[in-house]
Amino acid sequence: MKKIPPYFIFICLFLIQPANVYSTVINVLFPDTTAKVNEVLYIPVIVDDLTGLGISGFGITVKYDSTIVDWVGIKNTGTLTNGFMTLYGPVLEIVYDDKNNYEANIRKISGAATNSINGGGVFIYLGFTVKDNPLGTSTTIELYEVSLQSTTQEYPAVSISHSAFYISDTQEKIIDSGVDSVSFNFTDSSKIEISFTSGDPSNSTINVANYGSEIPPQYSGIQQFSSTAGYYNVKSSIENSFQAELKFFYTDELLQSANINEADITIAKYDSTSLKWREFDTVQDTINNSISVTTDSFSLWAVTDKNDTLLKPGDPVPVELSALRSEERRVGKECRSRWSPYH
């Protein structure tokens, strides 16, 4: 007969204690995240300050779509549960909808320790690997249930924020001294070339995220086009002024999947002043399937249909929005002046 490890008995006895929930509510955050296909990511479970609550055990039930992400395991080194005895077993349940279509896997993670937790922050990391799906594929990784067990008082209630997960292709490159261009090739066969025509980009870092045809969760509230071959967020560490050509290469398949005629393709940049997309004057090369713009700043860009709702090149910012932004800047300056430590 196999001997049951004593720590396993301890965890099991701990987790079946009657749960008396009291008025304290602990916020549990499972943040939104993006990752590449085949990337292994560990998403942090973040909690409020647990000091004084006597928390020395926990149970987390996670629900995820295994056609998009698959379970890897946990990490707790450097977290609030560092030193905890932790367990997770096979899939607890497979969920189907009323038409018997697969929805999700459910898995349980448990842990316990002899000492109670002090502080707040990263509680534990849950690990997943990203399966091969198109850019822009999204899902919710849900903390289905979270219990925090106390040996000294009633168990606290928890308020859970789930993780919106999104498949993207993010790349970062450093421009060597004396070089004035850089290119990025993406998993959907699109490509961006950035060529600086003025300014000195030497030793600067350029970061480009290809989000596919869907805007990820962190851009909630931004207009999403009905027809888009790709959203690209371009960022850089360049501090001096510059002028650059951005050349976007597309494929016939990307245009077809987005229902965009090649004659109607355009480039739009998100305008944070008007909170709208602004179309740019473009140069198109239908032989090489590229379209380019010239800019002096980077932002969120879209390869989209010119017939969608866009501010055209040269269109003024709507008066009411312009006035609102001016007032926001005035009030902001006034507040900074009033609360400056130098006054």
Short mmCIF file of C-alpha atoms in Angstrom, two decimals:
data_model
loop_
_atom_site.label_atom_id
_atom_site.label_comp_id
_atom_site.label_asym_id
_atom_site.label_seq_id
_atom_site.Cartn_x
_atom_site.Cartn_y
_atom_site.Cartn_z
CA MET A 1 0.00 0.00 0.00
CA LYS A 2 1.38 3.41 -1.02
CA LYS A 3 2.11 5.88 1.73
CA ILE A 4 0.23 9.21 1.42
CA PRO A 5 2.58 12.18 1.90
CA PRO A 6 1.75 14.09 5.11
CA TYR A 7 1.69 17.43 3.28
CA PHE A 8 -1.05 16.09 0.99
CA ILE A 9 -3.19 15.19 4.02
CA PHE A 10 -2.51 18.64 5.48
CA ILE A 11 -3.64 20.43 2.32
CA CYS A 12 -6.76 18.28 1.94
CA LEU A 13 -7.81 18.76 5.59
CA PHE A 14 -7.13 22.47 5.31
CA LEU A 15 -9.22 22.92 2.18
CA ILE A 16 -12.31 21.11 3.47
CA GLN A 17 -12.71 23.35 6.50
CA PRO A 18 -16.10 25.11 6.65
CA ALA A 19 -15.88 28.49 4.94
CA ASN A 20 -17.38 31.38 6.87
CA VAL A 21 -17.18 34.49 4.68
CA TYR A 22 -16.92 37.86 6.36
CA SER A 23 -17.33 41.43 5.17
CA THR A 24 -13.75 42.08 3.98
CA VAL A 25 -13.55 41.89 0.17
CA ILE A 26 -10.20 41.04 -1.42
CA ASN A 27 -9.71 42.11 -5.03
CA VAL A 28 -8.13 39.40 -7.19
CA LEU A 29 -6.81 40.58 -10.57
CA PHE A 30 -5.92 38.28 -13.46
CA PRO A 31 -4.63 40.89 -15.94
CA ASP A 32 -5.25 41.04 -19.69
CA THR A 33 -2.33 39.80 -21.74
CA THR A 34 -1.10 39.10 -25.26
CA ALA A 35 1.40 36.54 -26.53
CA LYS A 36 2.75 34.88 -29.66
CA VAL A 37 1.84 31.45 -30.98
CA ASN A 38 3.92 28.73 -29.21
CA GLU A 39 4.98 31.17 -26.49
CA VAL A 40 4.84 29.98 -22.90
CA LEU A 41 3.49 32.68 -20.63
CA TYR A 42 2.94 32.87 -16.89
CA ILE A 43 0.09 35.21 -15.98
CA PRO A 44 0.20 36.69 -12.46
CA VAL A 45 -2.71 36.39 -10.05
CA ILE A 46 -2.56 39.68 -8.13
CA VAL A 47 -4.26 40.25 -4.76
CA ASP A 48 -4.84 43.07 -2.27
CA ASP A 49 -2.88 43.29 0.98
CA LEU A 50 -3.57 40.13 3.01
CA THR A 51 -1.69 41.23 6.13
CA GLY A 52 -3.49 40.33 9.34
CA LEU A 53 -6.09 38.07 7.70
CA GLY A 54 -4.34 34.83 8.64
CA ILE A 55 -4.41 33.53 5.07
CA SER A 56 -2.39 30.31 4.88
CA GLY A 57 -4.29 28.31 2.26
CA PHE A 58 -6.02 28.82 -1.06
CA GLY A 59 -7.97 27.18 -3.83
CA ILE A 60 -8.10 28.52 -7.41
CA THR A 61 -10.28 27.07 -10.16
CA VAL A 62 -9.30 28.26 -13.64
CA LYS A 63 -11.40 27.92 -16.80
CA TYR A 64 -9.73 28.17 -20.23
CA ASP A 65 -10.25 27.24 -23.89
CA SER A 66 -7.70 24.52 -24.64
CA THR A 67 -8.02 25.09 -28.41
CA ILE A 68 -6.31 28.48 -27.86
CA VAL A 69 -4.14 28.00 -24.76
CA ASP A 70 -3.08 24.88 -22.93
CA TRP A 71 -2.12 24.38 -19.31
CA VAL A 72 1.59 24.33 -18.39
CA GLY A 73 1.67 24.62 -14.61
CA ILE A 74 2.35 27.13 -11.85
CA LYS A 75 5.22 29.21 -10.53
CA ASN A 76 5.31 30.70 -7.06
CA THR A 77 8.98 31.61 -6.61
CA GLY A 78 9.16 35.22 -5.47
CA THR A 79 5.39 35.43 -4.92
CA LEU A 80 3.21 35.64 -1.81
CA THR A 81 2.80 31.85 -1.89
CA ASN A 82 6.53 31.14 -2.11
CA GLY A 83 7.14 28.15 0.15
CA PHE A 84 3.53 26.92 -0.03
CA MET A 85 2.87 23.24 -0.71
CA THR A 86 0.87 23.43 -3.94
CA LEU A 87 -1.08 20.86 -5.91
CA TYR A 88 -2.86 20.71 -9.24
CA GLY A 89 -4.24 17.63 -10.85
CA PRO A 90 -5.63 16.64 -14.24
CA VAL A 91 -8.51 18.49 -15.88
CA LEU A 92 -11.33 18.63 -13.36
CA GLU A 93 -14.12 19.10 -15.88
CA ILE A 94 -14.65 19.68 -19.62
CA VAL A 95 -17.48 22.12 -20.33
CA TYR A 96 -19.82 21.82 -23.32
CA ASP A 97 -22.64 24.11 -24.42
CA ASP A 98 -26.26 23.03 -24.90
CA LYS A 99 -25.44 21.84 -28.44
CA ASN A 100 -22.58 19.68 -27.15
CA ASN A 101 -19.91 21.99 -28.56
CA TYR A 102 -16.69 22.23 -26.57
CA GLU A 103 -16.36 25.39 -24.46
CA ALA A 104 -13.57 25.04 -21.90
CA ASN A 105 -11.45 23.00 -19.53
CA ILE A 106 -11.62 23.53 -15.78
CA ARG A 107 -8.65 22.87 -13.52
CA LYS A 108 -8.11 23.28 -9.75
CA ILE A 109 -4.96 24.55 -8.01
CA SER A 110 -4.61 24.33 -4.22
CA GLY A 111 -2.00 25.29 -1.69
CA ALA A 112 -1.32 25.61 2.03
CA ALA A 113 1.42 26.64 4.43
CA THR A 114 2.08 26.77 8.16
CA ASN A 115 2.66 30.54 8.09
CA SER A 116 0.12 33.15 7.06
CA ILE A 117 0.67 35.60 4.21
CA ASN A 118 1.74 39.19 4.81
CA GLY A 119 1.48 41.83 2.11
CA GLY A 120 -0.14 42.06 -1.31
CA GLY A 121 0.95 41.72 -4.92
CA VAL A 122 1.60 38.68 -7.07
CA PHE A 123 -0.03 35.70 -5.36
CA ILE A 124 1.00 33.02 -7.87
CA TYR A 125 1.65 32.62 -11.61
CA LEU A 126 -0.51 30.38 -13.79
CA GLY A 127 1.26 29.06 -16.88
CA PHE A 128 -0.12 28.44 -20.38
CA THR A 129 1.28 27.74 -23.81
CA VAL A 130 -0.24 29.45 -26.84
CA LYS A 131 -1.59 27.16 -29.56
CA ASP A 132 -1.38 27.79 -33.29
CA ASN A 133 -4.25 30.16 -34.12
CA PRO A 134 -4.49 33.27 -36.32
CA LEU A 135 -3.32 36.66 -35.01
CA GLY A 136 -6.22 38.40 -33.29
CA THR A 137 -7.66 35.20 -31.82
CA SER A 138 -8.95 36.02 -28.35
CA THR A 139 -10.40 34.25 -25.37
CA THR A 140 -11.09 34.78 -21.68
CA ILE A 141 -8.98 32.88 -19.17
CA GLU A 142 -11.33 32.88 -16.21
CA LEU A 143 -10.56 32.52 -12.53
CA TYR A 144 -13.73 30.50 -12.11
CA GLU A 145 -13.46 30.41 -8.34
CA VAL A 146 -10.97 31.71 -5.78
CA SER A 147 -11.01 30.91 -2.07
CA LEU A 148 -8.59 32.27 0.51
CA GLN A 149 -8.52 30.21 3.70
CA SER A 150 -7.72 31.57 7.13
CA THR A 151 -6.83 29.63 10.25
CA THR A 152 -7.64 32.54 12.58
CA GLN A 153 -10.92 34.03 11.36
CA GLU A 154 -13.68 33.80 8.81
CA TYR A 155 -12.72 33.58 5.13
CA PRO A 156 -12.68 36.84 3.16
CA ALA A 157 -14.91 37.36 0.15
CA VAL A 158 -13.13 37.91 -3.15
CA SER A 159 -13.87 40.10 -6.18
CA ILE A 160 -12.33 38.62 -9.34
CA SER A 161 -11.23 40.30 -12.59
CA HIS A 162 -10.60 37.79 -15.37
CA SER A 163 -7.88 37.80 -18.04
CA ALA A 164 -8.75 38.68 -21.62
CA PHE A 165 -6.11 36.86 -23.63
CA TYR A 166 -5.13 37.83 -27.16
CA ILE A 167 -2.75 36.32 -29.72
CA SER A 168 -0.38 38.92 -31.19
CA ASP A 169 3.08 39.02 -32.75
CA THR A 170 5.28 41.54 -30.93
CA GLN A 171 8.87 42.15 -31.99
CA GLU A 172 11.60 44.51 -30.82
CA LYS A 173 14.81 45.54 -32.54
CA ILE A 174 17.67 47.94 -31.84
CA ILE A 175 18.85 50.09 -34.76
CA ASP A 176 22.62 49.91 -35.09
CA SER A 177 24.71 53.07 -35.28
CA GLY A 178 24.76 54.46 -38.80
CA VAL A 179 21.73 52.41 -39.91
CA ASP A 180 18.53 54.25 -40.87
CA SER A 181 16.06 51.42 -41.52
CA VAL A 182 14.63 48.33 -39.86
CA SER A 183 12.10 45.68 -40.93
CA PHE A 184 9.74 43.28 -39.17
CA ASN A 185 8.37 40.02 -40.65
CA PHE A 186 5.24 38.63 -38.99
CA THR A 187 3.67 35.21 -38.67
CA ASP A 188 0.68 36.20 -40.85
CA SER A 189 3.13 36.93 -43.74
CA SER A 190 2.70 40.70 -43.41
CA LYS A 191 5.75 42.92 -43.03
CA ILE A 192 6.67 46.47 -41.99
CA GLU A 193 9.72 48.40 -43.14
CA ILE A 194 10.61 51.62 -41.28
CA SER A 195 13.05 53.95 -43.07
CA PHE A 196 14.16 57.18 -41.40
CA THR A 197 14.57 60.09 -43.78
CA SER A 198 15.61 62.60 -41.10
CA GLY A 199 16.72 62.47 -37.47
CA ASP A 200 19.19 60.02 -35.94
CA PRO A 201 17.65 56.68 -34.90
CA SER A 202 21.02 55.13 -34.00
CA ASN A 203 20.90 52.78 -31.00
CA SER A 204 17.15 53.36 -30.60
CA THR A 205 14.73 50.57 -29.81
CA ILE A 206 11.76 50.00 -32.12
CA ASN A 207 8.88 47.84 -30.91
CA VAL A 208 6.10 46.70 -33.26
CA ALA A 209 3.06 44.65 -32.23
CA ASN A 210 0.93 43.05 -34.94
CA TYR A 211 -2.55 42.48 -33.51
CA GLY A 212 -4.10 40.95 -36.61
CA SER A 213 -7.65 41.97 -37.48
CA GLU A 214 -8.88 42.60 -33.90
CA ILE A 215 -7.95 45.36 -31.44
CA PRO A 216 -6.80 43.77 -28.17
CA PRO A 217 -8.53 44.34 -24.81
CA GLN A 218 -6.24 47.15 -23.64
CA TYR A 219 -7.63 49.34 -26.46
CA SER A 220 -11.26 48.99 -25.40
CA GLY A 221 -13.27 52.02 -26.46
CA ILE A 222 -11.30 52.60 -29.67
CA GLN A 223 -13.31 52.29 -32.87
CA GLN A 224 -12.85 48.90 -34.52
CA PHE A 225 -13.18 48.75 -38.29
CA SER A 226 -15.48 46.30 -40.02
CA SER A 227 -12.73 45.54 -42.57
CA THR A 228 -9.11 45.50 -41.44
CA ALA A 229 -6.11 43.60 -42.74
CA GLY A 230 -4.15 44.39 -39.58
CA TYR A 231 -3.64 46.65 -36.57
CA TYR A 232 -0.03 47.53 -35.74
CA ASN A 233 1.24 49.39 -32.70
CA VAL A 234 4.62 51.03 -33.38
CA LYS A 235 6.66 52.44 -30.49
CA SER A 236 10.22 53.70 -30.20
CA SER A 237 12.74 55.09 -27.72
CA ILE A 238 13.73 57.92 -30.09
CA GLU A 239 13.82 61.22 -28.20
CA ASN A 240 14.81 63.61 -30.99
CA SER A 241 12.53 64.68 -33.85
CA PHE A 242 12.46 62.48 -36.93
CA GLN A 243 10.74 61.78 -40.22
CA ALA A 244 10.15 58.19 -41.31
CA GLU A 245 8.49 56.18 -44.03
CA LEU A 246 6.37 53.27 -42.84
CA LYS A 247 5.86 50.67 -45.55
CA PHE A 248 3.23 48.01 -44.85
CA PHE A 249 3.39 44.82 -46.93
CA TYR A 250 0.17 42.81 -47.20
CA THR A 251 -0.88 39.58 -48.90
CA ASP A 252 -3.81 38.86 -51.18
CA GLU A 253 -5.05 36.40 -48.55
CA LEU A 254 -5.09 39.08 -45.83
CA LEU A 255 -7.12 41.44 -48.04
CA GLN A 256 -9.49 38.66 -49.00
CA SER A 257 -10.11 37.60 -45.39
CA ALA A 258 -10.76 41.27 -44.49
CA ASN A 259 -13.08 41.79 -47.51
CA ILE A 260 -11.00 44.74 -48.75
CA ASN A 261 -10.55 45.49 -52.42
CA GLU A 262 -6.93 46.34 -53.19
CA ALA A 263 -8.08 49.60 -54.83
CA ASP A 264 -9.68 50.64 -51.51
CA ILE A 265 -6.81 49.89 -49.16
CA THR A 266 -5.47 52.74 -47.03
CA ILE A 267 -3.46 53.43 -43.87
CA ALA A 268 -5.05 55.03 -40.81
CA LYS A 269 -3.40 56.28 -37.63
CA TYR A 270 -5.23 56.55 -34.31
CA ASP A 271 -5.52 60.23 -33.37
CA SER A 272 -5.47 60.55 -29.57
CA THR A 273 -6.60 64.20 -29.83
CA SER A 274 -9.81 63.59 -31.76
CA LEU A 275 -10.19 60.00 -30.49
CA LYS A 276 -10.69 58.99 -34.12
CA TRP A 277 -8.79 57.24 -36.88
CA ARG A 278 -7.16 59.57 -39.40
CA GLU A 279 -6.40 58.46 -42.95
CA PHE A 280 -2.96 59.31 -44.32
CA ASP A 281 -1.82 60.18 -47.82
CA THR A 282 -0.34 56.93 -49.07
CA VAL A 283 1.83 55.57 -51.85
CA GLN A 284 0.71 52.15 -53.04
CA ASP A 285 2.69 49.55 -54.96
CA THR A 286 0.28 46.88 -56.21
CA ILE A 287 3.11 44.92 -57.86
CA ASN A 288 4.87 44.34 -54.53
CA ASN A 289 1.70 44.47 -52.38
CA SER A 290 2.80 47.41 -50.26
CA ILE A 291 1.40 50.71 -49.09
CA SER A 292 3.44 53.40 -47.35
CA VAL A 293 3.03 56.62 -45.37
CA THR A 294 5.38 59.33 -44.08
CA THR A 295 5.13 60.32 -40.42
CA ASP A 296 6.96 62.18 -37.67
CA SER A 297 5.47 60.13 -34.81
CA PHE A 298 4.49 56.54 -34.06
CA SER A 299 1.19 55.22 -32.77
CA LEU A 300 -1.47 52.57 -33.40
CA TRP A 301 -1.93 52.02 -37.16
CA ALA A 302 -4.46 50.12 -39.25
CA VAL A 303 -4.32 48.73 -42.76
CA THR A 304 -7.97 49.20 -43.59
CA ASP A 305 -10.67 50.19 -46.08
CA LYS A 306 -10.80 53.88 -47.08
CA ASN A 307 -14.60 53.65 -47.19
CA ASP A 308 -14.77 53.14 -43.43
CA THR A 309 -15.32 56.02 -40.97
CA LEU A 310 -12.08 58.03 -41.03
CA LEU A 311 -10.86 61.57 -40.67
CA LYS A 312 -9.44 62.38 -44.08
CA PRO A 313 -5.96 63.94 -44.53
CA GLY A 314 -6.21 67.61 -43.60
CA ASP A 315 -9.61 67.32 -41.87
CA PRO A 316 -9.68 69.52 -38.74
CA VAL A 317 -10.25 68.06 -35.30
CA PRO A 318 -13.98 68.39 -34.44
CA VAL A 319 -14.52 71.67 -32.57
CA GLU A 320 -16.20 70.20 -29.52
CA LEU A 321 -13.43 67.62 -29.04
CA SER A 322 -10.68 70.16 -29.63
CA ALA A 323 -12.20 72.49 -27.04
CA LEU A 324 -12.59 69.63 -24.58
CA ARG A 325 -8.95 68.59 -24.96
CA SER A 326 -7.78 72.20 -24.51
CA GLU A 327 -9.81 72.48 -21.31
CA GLU A 328 -8.41 69.17 -20.05
CA ARG A 329 -4.85 70.40 -20.66
CA ARG A 330 -5.60 73.74 -18.94
CA VAL A 331 -7.06 72.06 -15.84
CA GLY A 332 -4.20 69.55 -15.78
CA LYS A 333 -1.59 72.32 -15.84
CA GLU A 334 -3.44 74.22 -13.13
CA CYS A 335 -3.58 71.13 -10.91
CA ARG A 336 0.11 70.35 -11.46
CA SER A 337 1.01 73.95 -10.62
CA ARG A 338 -1.16 73.97 -7.50
CA TRP A 339 0.21 70.72 -6.14
CA SER A 340 3.84 71.21 -7.22
CA PRO A 341 6.28 70.56 -4.34
CA TYR A 342 8.14 73.69 -5.43
CA HIS A 343 5.30 76.02 -4.41
#
